[in-house]
Short mmCIF file of C-alpha atoms in Angstrom, two decimals:
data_model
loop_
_atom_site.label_atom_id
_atom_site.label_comp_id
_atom_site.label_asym_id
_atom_site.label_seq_id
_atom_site.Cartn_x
_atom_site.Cartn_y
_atom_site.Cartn_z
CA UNK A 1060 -96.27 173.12 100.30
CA UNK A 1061 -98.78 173.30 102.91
CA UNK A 1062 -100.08 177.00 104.51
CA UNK A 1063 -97.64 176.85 107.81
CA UNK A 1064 -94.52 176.23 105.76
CA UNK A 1065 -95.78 179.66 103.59
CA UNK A 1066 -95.98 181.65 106.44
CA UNK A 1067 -92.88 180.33 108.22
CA UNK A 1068 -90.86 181.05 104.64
CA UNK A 1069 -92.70 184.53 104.37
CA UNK A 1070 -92.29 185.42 107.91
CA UNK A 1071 -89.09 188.24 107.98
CA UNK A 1072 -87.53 189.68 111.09
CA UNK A 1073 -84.25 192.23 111.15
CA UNK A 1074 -82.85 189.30 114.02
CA UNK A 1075 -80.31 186.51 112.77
CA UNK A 1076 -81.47 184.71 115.32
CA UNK A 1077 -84.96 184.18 114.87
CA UNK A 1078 -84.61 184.32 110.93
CA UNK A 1079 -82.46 180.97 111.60
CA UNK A 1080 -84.95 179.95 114.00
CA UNK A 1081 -87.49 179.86 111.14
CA UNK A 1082 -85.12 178.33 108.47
CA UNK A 1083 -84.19 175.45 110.98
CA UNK A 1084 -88.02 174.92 111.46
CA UNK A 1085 -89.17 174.98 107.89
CA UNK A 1086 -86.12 172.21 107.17
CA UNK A 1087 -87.31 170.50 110.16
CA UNK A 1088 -90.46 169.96 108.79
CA UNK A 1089 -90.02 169.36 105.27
CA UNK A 1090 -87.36 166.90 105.92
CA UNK A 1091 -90.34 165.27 108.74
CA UNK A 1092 -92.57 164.87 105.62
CA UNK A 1093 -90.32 163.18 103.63
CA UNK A 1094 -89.83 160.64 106.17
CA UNK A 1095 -94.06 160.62 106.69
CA UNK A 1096 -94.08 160.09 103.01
CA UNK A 1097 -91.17 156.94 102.74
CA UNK A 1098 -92.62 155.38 105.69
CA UNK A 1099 -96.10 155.61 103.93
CA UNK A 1100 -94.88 153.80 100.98
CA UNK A 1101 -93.40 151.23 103.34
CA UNK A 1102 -97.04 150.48 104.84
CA UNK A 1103 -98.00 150.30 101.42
CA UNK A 1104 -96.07 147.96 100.23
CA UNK A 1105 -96.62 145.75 103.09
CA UNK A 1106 -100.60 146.47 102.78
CA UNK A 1107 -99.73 144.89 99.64
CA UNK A 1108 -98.20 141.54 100.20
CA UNK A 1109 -100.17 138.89 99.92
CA UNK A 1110 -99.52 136.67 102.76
CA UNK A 1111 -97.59 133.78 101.30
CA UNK A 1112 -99.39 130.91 102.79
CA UNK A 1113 -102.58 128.74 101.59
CA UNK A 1114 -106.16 128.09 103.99
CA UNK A 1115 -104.27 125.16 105.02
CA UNK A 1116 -101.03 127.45 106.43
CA UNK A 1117 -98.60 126.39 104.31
CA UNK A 1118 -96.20 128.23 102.10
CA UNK A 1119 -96.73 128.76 98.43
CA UNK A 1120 -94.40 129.44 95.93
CA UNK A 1121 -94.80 133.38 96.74
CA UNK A 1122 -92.57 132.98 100.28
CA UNK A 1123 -89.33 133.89 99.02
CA UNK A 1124 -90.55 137.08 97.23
CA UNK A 1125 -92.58 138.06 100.06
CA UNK A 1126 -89.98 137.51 102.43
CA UNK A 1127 -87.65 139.77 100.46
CA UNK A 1128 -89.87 142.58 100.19
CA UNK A 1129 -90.85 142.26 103.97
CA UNK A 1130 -87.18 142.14 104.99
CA UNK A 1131 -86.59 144.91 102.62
CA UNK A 1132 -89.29 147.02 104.04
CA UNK A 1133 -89.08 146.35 107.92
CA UNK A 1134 -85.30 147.70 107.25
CA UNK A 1135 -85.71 150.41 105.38
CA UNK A 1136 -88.98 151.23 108.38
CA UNK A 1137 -86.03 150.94 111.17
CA UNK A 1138 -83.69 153.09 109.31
CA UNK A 1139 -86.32 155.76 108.78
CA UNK A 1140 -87.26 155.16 112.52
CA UNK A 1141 -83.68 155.88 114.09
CA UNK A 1142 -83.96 152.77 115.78
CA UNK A 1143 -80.05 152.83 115.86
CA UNK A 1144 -80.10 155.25 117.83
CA UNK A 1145 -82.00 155.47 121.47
CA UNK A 1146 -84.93 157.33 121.90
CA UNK A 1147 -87.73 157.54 124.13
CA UNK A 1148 -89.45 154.99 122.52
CA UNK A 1149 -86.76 152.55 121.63
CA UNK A 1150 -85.34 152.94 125.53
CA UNK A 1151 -89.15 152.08 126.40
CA UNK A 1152 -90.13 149.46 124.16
CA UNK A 1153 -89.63 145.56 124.98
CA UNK A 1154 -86.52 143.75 123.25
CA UNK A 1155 -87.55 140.41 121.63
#
């Protein structure tokens, strides 16, 4: 646990309010760093795949596995992302 989330767990106050306040906060940003670290192993994975296509561009015998793990992983990346749900960004961004 990094030096912020220390301090926000150590902090104490007689107010319920604020003493929630800080409990909401650390949550909040444990629960952003578990999403930081599944979307890293997402990019990993897809860092990973070799690109399933010879010099000449066309497929080798890798295209259905790497087309399962990049379906796999661009879902698992939207459900991570909220994109079910509008946001700034996915009211902003171009459909295709």
């Amino acid at each position: 646990m990094t030096d912020i989330l220390h301090k926000l767990q150590a902090a104490t106050t007689d107010n319920q309010a604020t003493a929630e306040l800080l409990r909401e906060a650390v949550q909040e940003i444990c629960e952003l760093r578990k999403q930081r670290d599944a979307l890293e192993e997402i990019m990993i994975v897809l860092s990973r795949t070799t690109l399933p296509w010879d010099e000449e561009g066309n497929p080798t015998e890798a295209l259905p596995h790497f087309k399962e793990r990049y379906l796999n992983a661009v879902h698992e990346a939207a459900g991570l992302l909220g994109l079910e749900v509008r946001s700034t960004i996915t009211r902003t961004e171009p459909r295709t």
